Amino acid sequence: KGAFEQDGCYVFKLDPATGELSVAVDDFVRPNGIAFSPDEKLLYVADSAYSHGKDLPRHIRVFDVNADNTVSNGRVFYTVDNGLPDGFRLDDRGNVWTSAHDGVHCVNPSGVVLGRLLTPDVVANVEFGGPRRNRLFICATQSVHSIYLAVNGATRP
């Protein structure tokens, strides 16, 4: 394993106008997947530290995005009970579709599991695609799956 380039594991913010890079959140163990809510008022970040120790985080946290593009009010949104979160995406209703050991978990904006898509392999990432963004592509450790859904992937406002 290589040496860290930074003195910790952070979530960074880049100001496109100035090119300034700054730390947005500094209290993650292993920040990984990242996504915004459809209206970009919430920022979701996975902490995948569980892969480095069974007593470490395996959850997705959510933050409020403030008018000055800082984040606040960080809280645990969802803890994966089978494996850990890696990659995830949101649909146009604000539901989070996250990778897990047993497949993909769909979690509503309140953090309640709506359902699970079970796969034979551990899932690493997901992405919405297709002309209507209603096809979920599932990247697993040894396979790629896809399924058409009754929802569409979120787009930028």
PDB file of C-alpha atoms in Angstrom:
ATOM      1  CA  LYS A   1       0.000   0.000   0.000  1.00  0.00           C
ATOM      2  CA  GLY A   2       1.204   3.450  -0.903  1.00  0.00           C
ATOM      3  CA  ALA A   3       1.744   6.355   1.427  1.00  0.00           C
ATOM      4  CA  PHE A   4      -1.050   8.854   1.939  1.00  0.00           C
ATOM      5  CA  GLU A   5      -0.729  12.100  -0.003  1.00  0.00           C
ATOM      6  CA  GLN A   6      -2.698  13.917   2.705  1.00  0.00           C
ATOM      7  CA  ASP A   7      -2.440  13.756   6.496  1.00  0.00           C
ATOM      8  CA  GLY A   8      -5.933  12.256   6.732  1.00  0.00           C
ATOM      9  CA  CYS A   9      -8.925  10.976   4.764  1.00  0.00           C
ATOM     10  CA  TYR A  10     -11.055  13.948   3.771  1.00  0.00           C
ATOM     11  CA  VAL A  11     -13.888  15.039   1.552  1.00  0.00           C
ATOM     12  CA  PHE A  12     -12.650  17.965  -0.510  1.00  0.00           C
ATOM     13  CA  LYS A  13     -14.404  20.912  -2.124  1.00  0.00           C
ATOM     14  CA  LEU A  14     -13.152  22.539  -5.306  1.00  0.00           C
ATOM     15  CA  ASP A  15     -14.199  26.086  -6.112  1.00  0.00           C
ATOM     16  CA  PRO A  16     -14.534  26.122  -9.923  1.00  0.00           C
ATOM     17  CA  ALA A  17     -14.219  29.912 -10.082  1.00  0.00           C
ATOM     18  CA  THR A  18     -10.902  30.157  -8.227  1.00  0.00           C
ATOM     19  CA  GLY A  19      -9.534  26.616  -8.473  1.00  0.00           C
ATOM     20  CA  GLU A  20      -9.125  26.592  -4.675  1.00  0.00           C
ATOM     21  CA  LEU A  21      -9.218  23.147  -3.086  1.00  0.00           C
ATOM     22  CA  SER A  22     -10.285  22.942   0.561  1.00  0.00           C
ATOM     23  CA  VAL A  23     -11.398  20.315   3.059  1.00  0.00           C
ATOM     24  CA  ALA A  24     -15.199  20.111   3.318  1.00  0.00           C
ATOM     25  CA  VAL A  25     -15.386  17.264   5.873  1.00  0.00           C
ATOM     26  CA  ASP A  26     -12.475  15.991   7.961  1.00  0.00           C
ATOM     27  CA  ASP A  27     -13.893  13.278  10.225  1.00  0.00           C
ATOM     28  CA  PHE A  28     -14.225  10.251   7.917  1.00  0.00           C
ATOM     29  CA  VAL A  29     -12.192   7.083   8.357  1.00  0.00           C
ATOM     30  CA  ARG A  30     -12.370   6.020   4.672  1.00  0.00           C
ATOM     31  CA  PRO A  31     -14.620   8.303   2.590  1.00  0.00           C
ATOM     32  CA  ASN A  32     -15.571   6.637  -0.662  1.00  0.00           C
ATOM     33  CA  GLY A  33     -18.769   7.001  -2.719  1.00  0.00           C
ATOM     34  CA  ILE A  34     -20.233  10.484  -3.041  1.00  0.00           C
ATOM     35  CA  ALA A  35     -23.444  11.902  -4.557  1.00  0.00           C
ATOM     36  CA  PHE A  36     -25.851  14.802  -4.276  1.00  0.00           C
ATOM     37  CA  SER A  37     -29.627  14.684  -3.843  1.00  0.00           C
ATOM     38  CA  PRO A  38     -31.580  15.603  -7.006  1.00  0.00           C
ATOM     39  CA  ASP A  39     -31.971  19.215  -5.803  1.00  0.00           C
ATOM     40  CA  GLU A  40     -28.308  19.335  -4.645  1.00  0.00           C
ATOM     41  CA  LYS A  41     -29.366  20.405  -1.134  1.00  0.00           C
ATOM     42  CA  LEU A  42     -27.943  17.219   0.430  1.00  0.00           C
ATOM     43  CA  LEU A  43     -24.531  15.597   0.046  1.00  0.00           C
ATOM     44  CA  TYR A  44     -24.200  11.854   0.674  1.00  0.00           C
ATOM     45  CA  VAL A  45     -20.805  10.271   1.397  1.00  0.00           C
ATOM     46  CA  ALA A  46     -20.057   6.606   2.088  1.00  0.00           C
ATOM     47  CA  ASP A  47     -17.551   5.597   4.753  1.00  0.00           C
ATOM     48  CA  SER A  48     -16.203   2.224   3.640  1.00  0.00           C
ATOM     49  CA  ALA A  49     -13.727   1.747   6.491  1.00  0.00           C
ATOM     50  CA  TYR A  50     -15.322  -1.596   7.429  1.00  0.00           C
ATOM     51  CA  SER A  51     -13.053  -3.221   4.824  1.00  0.00           C
ATOM     52  CA  HIS A  52     -10.101  -2.277   7.076  1.00  0.00           C
ATOM     53  CA  GLY A  53     -11.601  -3.551  10.331  1.00  0.00           C
ATOM     54  CA  LYS A  54     -14.883  -5.017  11.531  1.00  0.00           C
ATOM     55  CA  ASP A  55     -15.268  -2.309  14.184  1.00  0.00           C
ATOM     56  CA  LEU A  56     -14.990   0.529  11.647  1.00  0.00           C
ATOM     57  CA  PRO A  57     -17.801   2.427   9.853  1.00  0.00           C
ATOM     58  CA  ARG A  58     -19.899   0.943   7.065  1.00  0.00           C
ATOM     59  CA  HIS A  59     -22.450   3.645   6.568  1.00  0.00           C
ATOM     60  CA  ILE A  60     -23.532   6.516   4.361  1.00  0.00           C
ATOM     61  CA  ARG A  61     -23.627   9.928   5.972  1.00  0.00           C
ATOM     62  CA  VAL A  62     -25.677  12.874   4.723  1.00  0.00           C
ATOM     63  CA  PHE A  63     -24.907  16.586   5.057  1.00  0.00           C
ATOM     64  CA  ASP A  64     -26.902  19.731   4.423  1.00  0.00           C
ATOM     65  CA  VAL A  65     -25.397  21.869   1.647  1.00  0.00           C
ATOM     66  CA  ASN A  66     -25.384  25.517   2.694  1.00  0.00           C
ATOM     67  CA  ALA A  67     -25.801  28.590   0.466  1.00  0.00           C
ATOM     68  CA  ASP A  68     -22.022  29.241   0.644  1.00  0.00           C
ATOM     69  CA  ASN A  69     -21.327  25.669  -0.587  1.00  0.00           C
ATOM     70  CA  THR A  70     -20.131  24.470   2.802  1.00  0.00           C
ATOM     71  CA  VAL A  71     -21.754  21.442   4.430  1.00  0.00           C
ATOM     72  CA  SER A  72     -23.154  21.043   7.934  1.00  0.00           C
ATOM     73  CA  ASN A  73     -25.334  18.841  10.130  1.00  0.00           C
ATOM     74  CA  GLY A  74     -23.577  15.598   9.205  1.00  0.00           C
ATOM     75  CA  ARG A  75     -25.439  12.506  10.322  1.00  0.00           C
ATOM     76  CA  VAL A  76     -25.558   8.792   9.601  1.00  0.00           C
ATOM     77  CA  PHE A  77     -28.144   8.214   6.893  1.00  0.00           C
ATOM     78  CA  TYR A  78     -27.920   4.425   6.450  1.00  0.00           C
ATOM     79  CA  THR A  79     -25.732   1.633   7.801  1.00  0.00           C
ATOM     80  CA  VAL A  80     -25.240  -1.310   5.453  1.00  0.00           C
ATOM     81  CA  ASP A  81     -25.995  -4.477   7.406  1.00  0.00           C
ATOM     82  CA  ASN A  82     -24.404  -6.864   4.907  1.00  0.00           C
ATOM     83  CA  GLY A  83     -20.953  -5.732   3.817  1.00  0.00           C
ATOM     84  CA  LEU A  84     -20.286  -2.059   3.249  1.00  0.00           C
ATOM     85  CA  PRO A  85     -21.307   0.816   0.986  1.00  0.00           C
ATOM     86  CA  ASP A  86     -18.985   1.551  -1.894  1.00  0.00           C
ATOM     87  CA  GLY A  87     -20.573   3.207  -4.920  1.00  0.00           C
ATOM     88  CA  PHE A  88     -24.134   4.524  -4.950  1.00  0.00           C
ATOM     89  CA  ARG A  89     -26.482   6.725  -6.955  1.00  0.00           C
ATOM     90  CA  LEU A  90     -29.764   8.535  -6.351  1.00  0.00           C
ATOM     91  CA  ASP A  91     -32.936   8.299  -8.375  1.00  0.00           C
ATOM     92  CA  ASP A  92     -35.191  11.223  -9.259  1.00  0.00           C
ATOM     93  CA  ARG A  93     -37.301  10.590  -6.133  1.00  0.00           C
ATOM     94  CA  GLY A  94     -34.285  10.967  -3.847  1.00  0.00           C
ATOM     95  CA  ASN A  95     -33.918   7.256  -3.102  1.00  0.00           C
ATOM     96  CA  VAL A  96     -30.350   6.011  -2.620  1.00  0.00           C
ATOM     97  CA  TRP A  97     -29.305   2.848  -4.504  1.00  0.00           C
ATOM     98  CA  THR A  98     -26.177   1.584  -2.746  1.00  0.00           C
ATOM     99  CA  SER A  99     -23.819  -1.299  -3.249  1.00  0.00           C
ATOM    100  CA  ALA A 100     -23.581  -3.989  -0.555  1.00  0.00           C
ATOM    101  CA  HIS A 101     -22.232  -7.488  -0.065  1.00  0.00           C
ATOM    102  CA  ASP A 102     -25.551  -9.107  -0.967  1.00  0.00           C
ATOM    103  CA  GLY A 103     -26.465  -6.819  -3.889  1.00  0.00           C
ATOM    104  CA  VAL A 104     -28.036  -3.369  -4.091  1.00  0.00           C
ATOM    105  CA  HIS A 105     -30.061  -1.763  -1.303  1.00  0.00           C
ATOM    106  CA  CYS A 106     -32.665   0.877  -2.173  1.00  0.00           C
ATOM    107  CA  VAL A 107     -33.155   3.346   0.691  1.00  0.00           C
ATOM    108  CA  ASN A 108     -35.730   6.141   0.759  1.00  0.00           C
ATOM    109  CA  PRO A 109     -34.809   9.734   1.735  1.00  0.00           C
ATOM    110  CA  SER A 110     -35.757   8.975   5.360  1.00  0.00           C
ATOM    111  CA  GLY A 111     -33.230   6.111   5.563  1.00  0.00           C
ATOM    112  CA  VAL A 112     -35.785   3.285   5.355  1.00  0.00           C
ATOM    113  CA  VAL A 113     -34.889   0.299   3.175  1.00  0.00           C
ATOM    114  CA  LEU A 114     -37.460  -0.050   0.389  1.00  0.00           C
ATOM    115  CA  GLY A 115     -35.957  -3.235  -1.031  1.00  0.00           C
ATOM    116  CA  ARG A 116     -32.877  -5.145  -2.101  1.00  0.00           C
ATOM    117  CA  LEU A 117     -31.741  -6.450  -5.456  1.00  0.00           C
ATOM    118  CA  LEU A 118     -29.850  -9.634  -4.590  1.00  0.00           C
ATOM    119  CA  THR A 119     -26.844 -10.605  -6.707  1.00  0.00           C
ATOM    120  CA  PRO A 120     -24.557 -13.649  -6.662  1.00  0.00           C
ATOM    121  CA  ASP A 121     -21.465 -11.431  -6.279  1.00  0.00           C
ATOM    122  CA  VAL A 122     -20.486  -8.539  -4.027  1.00  0.00           C
ATOM    123  CA  VAL A 123     -21.500  -5.229  -5.637  1.00  0.00           C
ATOM    124  CA  ALA A 124     -18.956  -2.418  -5.942  1.00  0.00           C
ATOM    125  CA  ASN A 125     -20.857   0.265  -7.845  1.00  0.00           C
ATOM    126  CA  VAL A 126     -24.088   1.174  -9.600  1.00  0.00           C
ATOM    127  CA  GLU A 127     -25.045   3.665 -12.302  1.00  0.00           C
ATOM    128  CA  PHE A 128     -28.267   4.698 -14.005  1.00  0.00           C
ATOM    129  CA  GLY A 129     -28.177   4.621 -17.799  1.00  0.00           C
ATOM    130  CA  GLY A 130     -30.171   4.197 -20.964  1.00  0.00           C
ATOM    131  CA  PRO A 131     -32.114   6.845 -22.879  1.00  0.00           C
ATOM    132  CA  ARG A 132     -34.545   7.386 -19.970  1.00  0.00           C
ATOM    133  CA  ARG A 133     -31.986   6.692 -17.198  1.00  0.00           C
ATOM    134  CA  ASN A 134     -34.273   3.924 -15.921  1.00  0.00           C
ATOM    135  CA  ARG A 135     -31.791   1.080 -16.350  1.00  0.00           C
ATOM    136  CA  LEU A 136     -29.619   0.364 -13.321  1.00  0.00           C
ATOM    137  CA  PHE A 137     -26.194  -1.052 -14.172  1.00  0.00           C
ATOM    138  CA  ILE A 138     -24.711  -3.080 -11.332  1.00  0.00           C
ATOM    139  CA  CYS A 139     -20.948  -3.677 -11.251  1.00  0.00           C
ATOM    140  CA  ALA A 140     -20.151  -6.709  -9.111  1.00  0.00           C
ATOM    141  CA  THR A 141     -16.832  -8.362  -8.354  1.00  0.00           C
ATOM    142  CA  GLN A 142     -17.073 -10.914 -11.183  1.00  0.00           C
ATOM    143  CA  SER A 143     -20.051  -9.789 -13.237  1.00  0.00           C
ATOM    144  CA  VAL A 144     -22.096  -6.880 -14.532  1.00  0.00           C
ATOM    145  CA  HIS A 145     -25.883  -6.887 -14.246  1.00  0.00           C
ATOM    146  CA  SER A 146     -28.601  -4.509 -15.365  1.00  0.00           C
ATOM    147  CA  ILE A 147     -32.262  -4.134 -14.568  1.00  0.00           C
ATOM    148  CA  TYR A 148     -34.981  -1.789 -15.786  1.00  0.00           C
ATOM    149  CA  LEU A 149     -36.685   0.145 -12.989  1.00  0.00           C
ATOM    150  CA  ALA A 150     -39.863   2.151 -12.557  1.00  0.00           C
ATOM    151  CA  VAL A 151     -37.732   5.169 -11.516  1.00  0.00           C
ATOM    152  CA  ASN A 152     -35.139   7.244 -13.328  1.00  0.00           C
ATOM    153  CA  GLY A 153     -31.682   8.206 -12.191  1.00  0.00           C
ATOM    154  CA  ALA A 154     -31.383  11.718 -10.826  1.00  0.00           C
ATOM    155  CA  THR A 155     -30.167  14.418 -13.142  1.00  0.00           C
ATOM    156  CA  ARG A 156     -28.722  17.792 -12.295  1.00  0.00           C
ATOM    157  CA  PRO A 157     -31.225  20.595 -11.642  1.00  0.00           C
TER     158      PRO A 157
END
